[in-house]
Coordinates of C-alpha atoms and ligand atoms in Angstrom, one line a residue:
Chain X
X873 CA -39.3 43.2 38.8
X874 CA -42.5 43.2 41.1
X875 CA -43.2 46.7 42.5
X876 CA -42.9 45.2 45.7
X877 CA -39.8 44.3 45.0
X878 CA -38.5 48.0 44.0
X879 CA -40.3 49.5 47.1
X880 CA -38.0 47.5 49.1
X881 CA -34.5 48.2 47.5
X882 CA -35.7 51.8 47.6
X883 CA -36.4 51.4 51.6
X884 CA -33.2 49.5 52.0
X885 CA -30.7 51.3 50.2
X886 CA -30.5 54.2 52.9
X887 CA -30.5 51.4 55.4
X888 CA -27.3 50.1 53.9
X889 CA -25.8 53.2 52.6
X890 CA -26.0 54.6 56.7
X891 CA -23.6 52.0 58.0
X892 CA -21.7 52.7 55.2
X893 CA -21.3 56.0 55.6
X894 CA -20.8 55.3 59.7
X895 CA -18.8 52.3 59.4
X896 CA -17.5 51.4 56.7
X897 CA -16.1 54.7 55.1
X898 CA -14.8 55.8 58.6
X899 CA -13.5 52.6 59.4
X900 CA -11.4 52.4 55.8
X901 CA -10.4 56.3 56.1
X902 CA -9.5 55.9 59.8
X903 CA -7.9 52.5 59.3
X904 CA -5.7 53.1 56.5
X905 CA -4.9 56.7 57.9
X906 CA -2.8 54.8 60.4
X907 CA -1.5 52.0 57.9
X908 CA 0.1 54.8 56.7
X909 CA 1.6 55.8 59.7
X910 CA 2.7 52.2 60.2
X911 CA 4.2 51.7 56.9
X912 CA 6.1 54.9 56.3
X913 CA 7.8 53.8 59.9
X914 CA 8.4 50.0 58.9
X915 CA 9.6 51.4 55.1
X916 CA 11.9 53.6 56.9
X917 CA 13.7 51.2 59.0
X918 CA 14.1 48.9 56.8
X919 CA 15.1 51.7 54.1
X920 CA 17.8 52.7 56.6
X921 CA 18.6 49.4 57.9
X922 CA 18.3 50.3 61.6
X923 CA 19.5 46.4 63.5
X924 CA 16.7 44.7 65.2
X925 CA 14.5 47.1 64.6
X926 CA 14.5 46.1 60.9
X927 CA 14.4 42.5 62.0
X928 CA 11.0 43.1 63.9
X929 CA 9.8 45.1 61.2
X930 CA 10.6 42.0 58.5
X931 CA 9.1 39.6 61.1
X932 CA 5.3 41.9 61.7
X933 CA 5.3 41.8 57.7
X934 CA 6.0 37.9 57.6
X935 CA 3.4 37.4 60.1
X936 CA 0.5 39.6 59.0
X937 CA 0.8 38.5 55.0
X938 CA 1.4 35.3 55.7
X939 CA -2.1 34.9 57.4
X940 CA -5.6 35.8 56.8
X941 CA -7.6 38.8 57.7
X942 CA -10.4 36.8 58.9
X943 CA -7.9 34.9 61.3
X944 CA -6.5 38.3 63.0
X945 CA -9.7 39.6 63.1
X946 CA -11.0 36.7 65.2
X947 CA -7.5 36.5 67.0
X948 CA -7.8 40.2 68.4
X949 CA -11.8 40.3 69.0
X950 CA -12.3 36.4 70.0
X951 CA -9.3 35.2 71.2
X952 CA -7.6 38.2 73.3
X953 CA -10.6 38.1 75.4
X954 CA -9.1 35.0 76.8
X955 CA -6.0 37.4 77.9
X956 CA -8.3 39.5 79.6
X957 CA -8.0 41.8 76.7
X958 CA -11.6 43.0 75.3
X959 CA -11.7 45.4 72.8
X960 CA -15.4 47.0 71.0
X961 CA -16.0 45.3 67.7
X962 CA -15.1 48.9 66.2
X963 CA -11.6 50.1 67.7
X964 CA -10.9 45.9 67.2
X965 CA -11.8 46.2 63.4
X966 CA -9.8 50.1 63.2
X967 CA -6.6 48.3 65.2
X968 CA -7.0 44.7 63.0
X969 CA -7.1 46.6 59.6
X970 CA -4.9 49.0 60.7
X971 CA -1.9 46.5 61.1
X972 CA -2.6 44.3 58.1
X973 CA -2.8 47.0 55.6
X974 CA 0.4 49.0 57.2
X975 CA 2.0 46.0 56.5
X976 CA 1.2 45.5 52.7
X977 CA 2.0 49.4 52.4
X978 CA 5.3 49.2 54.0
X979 CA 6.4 47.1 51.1
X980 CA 5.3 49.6 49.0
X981 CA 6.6 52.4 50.4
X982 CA 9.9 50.6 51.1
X983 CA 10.3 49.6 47.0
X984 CA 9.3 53.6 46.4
X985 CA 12.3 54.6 48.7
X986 CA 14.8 52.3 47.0
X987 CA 13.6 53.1 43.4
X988 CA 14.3 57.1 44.2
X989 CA 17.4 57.1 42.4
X990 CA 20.8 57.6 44.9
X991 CA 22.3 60.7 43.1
X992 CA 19.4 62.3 45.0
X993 CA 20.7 61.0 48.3
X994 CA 24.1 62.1 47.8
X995 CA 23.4 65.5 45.9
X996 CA 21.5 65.9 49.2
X997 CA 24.8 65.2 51.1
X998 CA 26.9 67.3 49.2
X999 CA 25.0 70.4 49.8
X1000 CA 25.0 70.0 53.4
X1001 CA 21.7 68.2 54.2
X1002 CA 21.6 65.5 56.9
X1003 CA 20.2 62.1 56.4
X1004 CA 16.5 62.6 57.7
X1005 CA 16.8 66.3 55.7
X1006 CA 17.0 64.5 52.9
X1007 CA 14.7 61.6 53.4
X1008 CA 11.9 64.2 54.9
X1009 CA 12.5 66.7 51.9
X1010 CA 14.0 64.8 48.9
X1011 CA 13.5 60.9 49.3
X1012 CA 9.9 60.5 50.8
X1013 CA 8.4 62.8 48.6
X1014 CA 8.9 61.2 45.9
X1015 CA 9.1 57.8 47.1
X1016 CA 5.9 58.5 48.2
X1017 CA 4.5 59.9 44.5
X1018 CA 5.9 56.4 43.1
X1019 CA 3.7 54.6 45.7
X1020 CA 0.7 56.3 45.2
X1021 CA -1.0 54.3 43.0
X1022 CA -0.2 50.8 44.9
X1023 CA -1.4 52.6 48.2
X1024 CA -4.9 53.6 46.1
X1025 CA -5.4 50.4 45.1
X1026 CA -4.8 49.1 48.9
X1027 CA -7.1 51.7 50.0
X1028 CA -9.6 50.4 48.0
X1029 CA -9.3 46.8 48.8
X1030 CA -9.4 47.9 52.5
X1031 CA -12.9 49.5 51.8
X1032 CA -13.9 46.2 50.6
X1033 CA -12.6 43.7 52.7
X1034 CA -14.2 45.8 56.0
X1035 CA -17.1 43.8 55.0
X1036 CA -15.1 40.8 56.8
X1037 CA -15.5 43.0 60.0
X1038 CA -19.5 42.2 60.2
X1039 CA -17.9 38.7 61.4
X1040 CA -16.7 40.6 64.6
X1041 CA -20.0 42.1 64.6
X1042 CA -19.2 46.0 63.3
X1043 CA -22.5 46.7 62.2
X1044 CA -21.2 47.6 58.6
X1045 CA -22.9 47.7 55.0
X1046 CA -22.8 43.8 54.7
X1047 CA -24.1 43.2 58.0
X1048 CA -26.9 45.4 57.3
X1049 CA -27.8 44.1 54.4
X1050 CA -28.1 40.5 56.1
X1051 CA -30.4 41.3 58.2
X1052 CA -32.7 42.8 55.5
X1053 CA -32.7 39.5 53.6
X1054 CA -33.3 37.7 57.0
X1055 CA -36.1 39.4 57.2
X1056 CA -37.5 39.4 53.4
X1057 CA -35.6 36.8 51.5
X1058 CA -34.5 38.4 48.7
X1059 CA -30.6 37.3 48.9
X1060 CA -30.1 38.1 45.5
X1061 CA -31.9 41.4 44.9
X1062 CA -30.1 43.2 48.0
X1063 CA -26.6 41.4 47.8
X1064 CA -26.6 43.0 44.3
X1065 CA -27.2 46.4 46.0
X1066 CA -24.9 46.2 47.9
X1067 CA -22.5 45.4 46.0
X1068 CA -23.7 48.4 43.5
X1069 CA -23.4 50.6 47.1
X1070 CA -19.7 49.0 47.4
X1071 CA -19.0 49.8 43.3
X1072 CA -20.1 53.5 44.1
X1073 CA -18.1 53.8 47.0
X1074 CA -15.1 52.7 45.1
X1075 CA -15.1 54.2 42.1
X1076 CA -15.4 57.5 44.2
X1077 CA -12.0 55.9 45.8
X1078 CA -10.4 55.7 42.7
X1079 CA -11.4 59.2 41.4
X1080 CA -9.6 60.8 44.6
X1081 CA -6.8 58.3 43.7
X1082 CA -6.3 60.0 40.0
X1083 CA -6.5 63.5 41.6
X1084 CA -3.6 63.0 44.6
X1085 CA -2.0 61.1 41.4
X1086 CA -2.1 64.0 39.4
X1087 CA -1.0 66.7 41.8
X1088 CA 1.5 64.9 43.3
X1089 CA 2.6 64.5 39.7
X1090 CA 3.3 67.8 39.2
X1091 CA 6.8 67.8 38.8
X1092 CA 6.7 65.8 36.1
X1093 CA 3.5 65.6 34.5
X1094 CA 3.7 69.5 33.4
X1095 CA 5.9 68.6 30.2
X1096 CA 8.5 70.6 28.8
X1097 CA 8.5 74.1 28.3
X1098 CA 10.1 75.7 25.8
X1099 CA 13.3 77.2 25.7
Chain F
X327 CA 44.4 74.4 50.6
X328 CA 43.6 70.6 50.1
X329 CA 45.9 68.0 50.3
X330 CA 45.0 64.6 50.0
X331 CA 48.2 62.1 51.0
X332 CA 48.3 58.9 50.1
X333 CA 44.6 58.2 49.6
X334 CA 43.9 54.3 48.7
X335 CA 40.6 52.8 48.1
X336 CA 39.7 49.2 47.0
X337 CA 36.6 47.7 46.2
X338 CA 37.1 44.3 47.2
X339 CA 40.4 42.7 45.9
X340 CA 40.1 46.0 42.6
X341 CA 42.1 48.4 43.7
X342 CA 40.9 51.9 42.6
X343 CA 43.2 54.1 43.9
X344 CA 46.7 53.2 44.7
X345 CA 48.0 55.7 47.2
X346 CA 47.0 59.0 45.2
X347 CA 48.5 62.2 46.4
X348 CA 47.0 65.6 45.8
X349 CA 47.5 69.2 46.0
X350 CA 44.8 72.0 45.2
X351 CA 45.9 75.4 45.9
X352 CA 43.5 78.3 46.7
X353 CA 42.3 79.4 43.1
X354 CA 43.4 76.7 41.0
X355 CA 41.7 74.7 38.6
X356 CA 43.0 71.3 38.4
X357 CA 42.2 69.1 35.6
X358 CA 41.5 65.2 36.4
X359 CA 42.6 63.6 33.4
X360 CA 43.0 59.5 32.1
X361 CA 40.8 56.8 30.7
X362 CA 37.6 55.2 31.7
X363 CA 38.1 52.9 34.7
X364 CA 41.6 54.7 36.0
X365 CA 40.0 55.7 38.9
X366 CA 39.4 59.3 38.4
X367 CA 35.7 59.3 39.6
X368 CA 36.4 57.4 42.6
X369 CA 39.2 60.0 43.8
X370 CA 36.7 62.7 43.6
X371 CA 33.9 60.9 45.4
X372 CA 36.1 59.6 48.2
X373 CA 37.5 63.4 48.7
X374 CA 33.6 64.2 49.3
X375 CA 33.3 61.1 51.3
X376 CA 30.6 59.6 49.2
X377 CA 33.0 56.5 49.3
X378 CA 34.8 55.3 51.7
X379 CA 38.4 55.4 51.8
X380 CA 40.6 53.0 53.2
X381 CA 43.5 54.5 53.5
X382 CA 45.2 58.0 53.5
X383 CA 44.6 61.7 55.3
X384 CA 43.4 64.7 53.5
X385 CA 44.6 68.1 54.9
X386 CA 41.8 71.0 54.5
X387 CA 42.1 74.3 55.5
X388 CA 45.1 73.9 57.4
X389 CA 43.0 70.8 59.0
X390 CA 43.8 67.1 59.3
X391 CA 41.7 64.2 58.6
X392 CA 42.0 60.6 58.4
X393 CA 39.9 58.8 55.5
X394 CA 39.1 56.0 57.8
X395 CA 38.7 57.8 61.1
X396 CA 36.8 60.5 60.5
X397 CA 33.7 61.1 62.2
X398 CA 30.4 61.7 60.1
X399 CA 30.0 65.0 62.2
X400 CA 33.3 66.1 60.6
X401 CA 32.2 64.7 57.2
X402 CA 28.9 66.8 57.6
X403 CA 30.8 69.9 58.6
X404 CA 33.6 69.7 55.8
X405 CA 30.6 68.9 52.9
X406 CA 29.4 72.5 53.7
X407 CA 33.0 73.8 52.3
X408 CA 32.4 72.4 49.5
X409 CA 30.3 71.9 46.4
X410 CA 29.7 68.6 43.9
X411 CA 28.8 68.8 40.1
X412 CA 27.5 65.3 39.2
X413 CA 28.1 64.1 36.2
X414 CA 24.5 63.1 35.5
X415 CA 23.1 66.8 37.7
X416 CA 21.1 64.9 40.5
X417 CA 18.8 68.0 40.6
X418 CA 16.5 67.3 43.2
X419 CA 13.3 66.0 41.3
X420 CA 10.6 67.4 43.5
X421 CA 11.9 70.2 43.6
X422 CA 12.2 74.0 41.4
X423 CA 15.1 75.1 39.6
X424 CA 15.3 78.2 42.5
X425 CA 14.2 75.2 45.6
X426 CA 16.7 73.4 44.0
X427 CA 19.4 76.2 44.6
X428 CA 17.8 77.3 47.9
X429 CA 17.5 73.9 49.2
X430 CA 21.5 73.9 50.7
X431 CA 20.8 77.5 52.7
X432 CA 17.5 77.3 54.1
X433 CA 17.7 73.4 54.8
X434 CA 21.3 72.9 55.5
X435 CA 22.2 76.2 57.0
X436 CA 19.3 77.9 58.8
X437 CA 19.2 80.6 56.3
X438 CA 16.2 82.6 56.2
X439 CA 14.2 81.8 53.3
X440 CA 13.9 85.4 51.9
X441 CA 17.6 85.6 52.4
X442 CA 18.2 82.2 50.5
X443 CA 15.8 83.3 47.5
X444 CA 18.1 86.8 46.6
X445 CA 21.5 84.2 46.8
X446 CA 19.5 81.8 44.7
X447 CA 18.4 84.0 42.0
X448 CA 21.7 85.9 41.8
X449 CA 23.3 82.4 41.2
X450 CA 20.7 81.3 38.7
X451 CA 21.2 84.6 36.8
X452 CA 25.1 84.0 37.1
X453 CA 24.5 80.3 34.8
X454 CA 21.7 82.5 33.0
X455 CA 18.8 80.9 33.9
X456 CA 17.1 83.7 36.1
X457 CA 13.9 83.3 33.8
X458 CA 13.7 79.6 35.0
X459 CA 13.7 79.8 38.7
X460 CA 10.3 78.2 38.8
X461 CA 10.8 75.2 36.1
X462 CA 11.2 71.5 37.9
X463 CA 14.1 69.3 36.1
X464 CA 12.3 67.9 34.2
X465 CA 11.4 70.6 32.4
X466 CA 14.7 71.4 31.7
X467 CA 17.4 70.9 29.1
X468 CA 20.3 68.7 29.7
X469 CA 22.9 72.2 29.8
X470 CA 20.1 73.8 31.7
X471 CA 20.3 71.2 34.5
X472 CA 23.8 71.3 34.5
X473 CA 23.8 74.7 35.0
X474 CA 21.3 74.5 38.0
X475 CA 23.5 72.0 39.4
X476 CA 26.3 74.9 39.1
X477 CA 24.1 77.4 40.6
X478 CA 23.1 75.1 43.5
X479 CA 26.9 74.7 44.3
X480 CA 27.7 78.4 43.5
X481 CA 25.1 79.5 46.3
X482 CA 26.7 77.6 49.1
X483 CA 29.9 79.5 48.6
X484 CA 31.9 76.8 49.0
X485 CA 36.0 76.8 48.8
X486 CA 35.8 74.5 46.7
X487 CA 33.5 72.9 43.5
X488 CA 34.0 69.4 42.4
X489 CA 33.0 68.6 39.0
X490 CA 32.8 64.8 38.0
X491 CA 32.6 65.4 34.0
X492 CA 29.9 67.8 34.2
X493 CA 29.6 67.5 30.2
X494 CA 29.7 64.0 29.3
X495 CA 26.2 63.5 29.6
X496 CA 25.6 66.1 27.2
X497 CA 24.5 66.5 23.4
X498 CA 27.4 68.4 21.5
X499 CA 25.3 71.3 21.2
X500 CA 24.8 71.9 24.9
X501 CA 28.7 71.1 26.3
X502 CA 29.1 74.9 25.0
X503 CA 26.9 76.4 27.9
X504 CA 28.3 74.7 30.6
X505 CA 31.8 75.2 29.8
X506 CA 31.1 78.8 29.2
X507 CA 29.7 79.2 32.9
X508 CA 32.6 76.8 34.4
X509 CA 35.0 79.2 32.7
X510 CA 33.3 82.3 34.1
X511 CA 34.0 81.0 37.4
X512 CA 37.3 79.6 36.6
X513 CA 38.1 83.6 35.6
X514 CA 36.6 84.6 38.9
X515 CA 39.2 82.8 41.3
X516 CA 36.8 79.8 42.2
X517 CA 38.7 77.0 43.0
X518 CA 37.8 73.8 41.2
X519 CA 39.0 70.0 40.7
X520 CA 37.6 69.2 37.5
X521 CA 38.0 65.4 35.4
X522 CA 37.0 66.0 32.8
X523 CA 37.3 64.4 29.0
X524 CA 37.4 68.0 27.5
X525 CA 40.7 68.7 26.6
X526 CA 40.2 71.9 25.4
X527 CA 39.2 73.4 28.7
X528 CA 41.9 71.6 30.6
X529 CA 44.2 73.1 28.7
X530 CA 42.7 76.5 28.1
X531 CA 40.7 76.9 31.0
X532 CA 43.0 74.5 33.8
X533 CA 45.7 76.0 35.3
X534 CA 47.4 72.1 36.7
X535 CA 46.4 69.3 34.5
X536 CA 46.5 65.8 36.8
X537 CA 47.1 62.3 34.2
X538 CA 46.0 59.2 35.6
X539 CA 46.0 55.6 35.1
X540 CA 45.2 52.5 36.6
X541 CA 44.6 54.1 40.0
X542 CA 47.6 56.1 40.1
X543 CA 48.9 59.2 38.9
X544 CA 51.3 59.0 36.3
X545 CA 51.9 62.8 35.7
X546 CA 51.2 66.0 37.1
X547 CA 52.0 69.5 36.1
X548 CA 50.7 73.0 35.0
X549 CA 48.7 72.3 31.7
X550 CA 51.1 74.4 29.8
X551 CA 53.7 71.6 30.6
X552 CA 51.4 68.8 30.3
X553 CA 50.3 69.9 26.6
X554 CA 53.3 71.5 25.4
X555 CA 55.9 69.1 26.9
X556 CA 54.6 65.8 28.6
X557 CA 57.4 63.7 29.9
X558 CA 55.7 60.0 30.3
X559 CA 55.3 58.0 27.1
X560 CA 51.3 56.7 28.6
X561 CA 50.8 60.8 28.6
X562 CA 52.3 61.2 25.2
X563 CA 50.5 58.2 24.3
X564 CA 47.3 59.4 25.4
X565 CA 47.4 62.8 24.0
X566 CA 47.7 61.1 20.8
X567 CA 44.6 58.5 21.6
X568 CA 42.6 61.6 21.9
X569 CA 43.6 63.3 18.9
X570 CA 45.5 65.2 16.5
X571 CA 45.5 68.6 18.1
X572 CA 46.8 67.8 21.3
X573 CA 49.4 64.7 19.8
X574 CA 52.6 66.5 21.1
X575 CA 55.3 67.5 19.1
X576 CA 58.1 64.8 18.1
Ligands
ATP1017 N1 30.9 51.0 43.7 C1 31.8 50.2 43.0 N2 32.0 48.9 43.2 C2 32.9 48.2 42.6 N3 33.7 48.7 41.7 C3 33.7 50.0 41.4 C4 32.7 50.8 42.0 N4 32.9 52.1 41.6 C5 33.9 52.0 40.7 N5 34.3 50.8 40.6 C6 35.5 50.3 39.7 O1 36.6 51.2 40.0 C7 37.3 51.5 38.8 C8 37.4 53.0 38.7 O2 36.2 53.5 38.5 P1 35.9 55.1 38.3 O3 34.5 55.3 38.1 O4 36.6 55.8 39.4 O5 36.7 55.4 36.9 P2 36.8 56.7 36.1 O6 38.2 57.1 35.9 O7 35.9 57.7 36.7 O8 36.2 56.2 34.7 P3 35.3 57.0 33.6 O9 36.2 57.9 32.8 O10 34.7 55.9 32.8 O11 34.2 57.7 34.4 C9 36.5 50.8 37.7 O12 37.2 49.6 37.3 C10 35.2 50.5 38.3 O13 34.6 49.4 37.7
MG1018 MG1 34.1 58.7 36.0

């Protein structure tokens, strides 16, 4: 490697590594903060089988798996313009990545609920709790300790599919890194640090993954104590 | 104090329970007797409303109640009068062995939580497991979870404790605690409707032993009567099934 050459993957990995810590972690944090919200809500409808709601719900999953991110990211920055509807590349990329990924977590969540076993349900009934007692207190939590690692791994596609967002111009870690190599040419050099940029990023990911794993794991993890 | 007329529950074209009538006075311990699949699970778990019956009333508390009409706010406000003893514990997973106990009063009934903590422990200490008040279920024997399932139904102070063969799921060595602690309470006046497959506490320990079969009951009397002198030939026939000791005499 030419000195040259190391001076400018030096000079370019805070140029990449600043979007990526102004776009592309806040948009996977900020995004999937609200898939969340959306799946827990679509899990829970269909969990308790609430009529048409539960038939919208199926229909939003159907929709959003069934097509690709690329496509709804062009549909709500490109297309709703045509409506009248024009949203900043960011909020579009937050609302796009939003949807999709609450609806790959609802499935999640919604096999979590139905694997808590049902004596918990009805032990809730019998000592006097009422259906959302029980599903805030009982069910959820530990659907939600069953889902954990699924939703980890989702997180950490999210963070790497946002590069797809630099296609609806959000000047993210991908995007930045293209217009370095426009500049210098060295495609393979900088897409390789980027991707190292990515790896990092991740692997962070997955550490916090283990620990929410572990703590949420409590319960169980702690073994037996003796008698 | 509960009187269950005429209950009848089918799942699909099986019928379960074939117009079942029952009668629990304040302080008894009734004994659900019969083999697998005679419907004695079923009986308990429609009483409680965890199934569905399709047919019957149940009188509570001087109260009447119709298995299919009743409303879910009556359901709720009936459950709190009473108290369930899985068979398997159903501890709550996530939870202590005292949040477990606690869980009813401060969730359920607005109790306040320092309130709900002294009832809690006193009813752990009653199963004797006050030195465990911090252990999740898992961490638990089989007896021990049992007995935390007893405690969570003591604390409620209900008028009533069901038990759905609280000891089958148990290794031999363990079905010792628990029936000690159900006895305690049977001593102390608690009324209970156990079935149960230990015949030495329904005859020790029950004071009306209940036979069924095949989704009826074929007899009913005090257990001194039921051991000593059954009058059905299944009854006879059972208590020989199940062993020397309780074959009656000829
Ligand atoms: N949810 C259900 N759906 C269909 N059939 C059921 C259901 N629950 C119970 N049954 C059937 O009802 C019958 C009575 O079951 P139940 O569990 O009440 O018997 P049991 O007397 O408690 O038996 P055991 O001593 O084995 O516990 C059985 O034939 C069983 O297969
Ligand atoms: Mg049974």
């Amino acid at each position: 490697m030419s000195e040259e050459l190391i001076a400018l993957l030096a000079d370019s990995f805070w140029k990449i590594l600043k979007p990526g810590l102004l776009a592309t972690i806040p948009l996977t944090l900020i995004a999937f903060s609200f898939a969340l919200v959306i799946a827990t809500v679509a899990a829970l409808i269909q969990f308790a089988n609430i009529k048409v709601l539960k038939q919208l719900v199926r229909f939003y999953i159907w929709v959003i798996r069934g097509t690709p991110l690329l496509v709804q990211l062009y549909v709500v920055f490109y297309g709703l313009p045509n409506l009248g509807i024009l949203i900043d590349p960011f909020p579009a990329a937050i609302l796009v990545f939003s949807i999709n990924e609450g609806a790959y977590a609802a499935e999640t969540v919604r096999a979590a609920l139905e694997a808590v076993p049902s004596g918990q349900m009805e032990a809730g009934y019998c000592v006097g709790m009422s259906y959302l007692q029980i599903m805030r207190r009982i069910v959820l939590p530990q659907a939600m300790r069953t889902a954990v690692p699924s939703l980890g791994n989702g997180l950490i596609s999210m963070l790497k599919d946002t590069s797809l967002a630099s296609n609806i111009t959000v000047l993210e870690m991908l995007m930045a890194t293209q217009r370095i190599v426009a500049r210098t040419y060295e495609a393979l050099a900088l897409y390789i640090e980027v991707g190292v940029i990515y790896l990092m990023f991740s692997t962070i990911f997955t550490m916090l993954q283990r620990a929410v794993e572990k703590r949420l794991n409590g319960y169980e993890r702690k073994g037996r104590a003796n008698a | 104090m509960l009187k269950v007329k005429g209950i009848h529950k089918a799942f699909g074209t099986l019928e379960v329970l074939k117009n079942v009538d029952l009668d629990v006075e304040k302080g008894d311990v009734v004994a659900i007797l019969g083999p697998s699949g005679s419907g004695k699970t079923t009986l308990l778990r429609c009483i409680n409303f965890l199934e569905r019956a399709d047919g019957g009333t149940l009188e509570f508390d001087g109260e009447n109640f119709s298995f299919q009409h009743i409303s879910k706010k009556e359901i709720a406000r009936l459950r709190k009068k009473t108290a369930f003893v899985f068979q398997n514990y159903n501890l709550f997973l996530n939870k202590t062995a005292l949040q477990n106990v606690t869980e009813g009063l401060t969730v359920a009934r607005h109790m306040p939580k320092e309130q709900a903590q002294d009832i809690g422990k006193r009813a752990l200490e009653k199963v004797g497991l006050a030195d465990r008040c911090d252990y999740y279920p898992s961490q638990l024997s089989g007896g021990q979870q049992q007995r935390v399932a007893i405690a969570r139904a003591l604390a409620t102070d209900p008028e009533i404790i069901f038990f759905d063969e609280p000891t089958s799921a148990l290794d031999p060595e363990l079905i010792g605690e628990v029936l000690a602690v159900m006895r305690r309470l049977a001593s102390e006046g608690m009324t209970m409707l156990v079935v149960t497959h230990e015949m030495n506490f329904a005859r020790d320990v029950s004071s009306r032993v209940i036979f069924m079969e095949g989704g009826v009951i074929v007899e009913a009397g005090t257990s001194k009567e039921f051991f000593g002198n059954p009058k059905e030939e299944r009854t006879k026939n059972f208590l020989r099934t199940i062993g020397e000791r309780f074959a009656p005499e000829e």
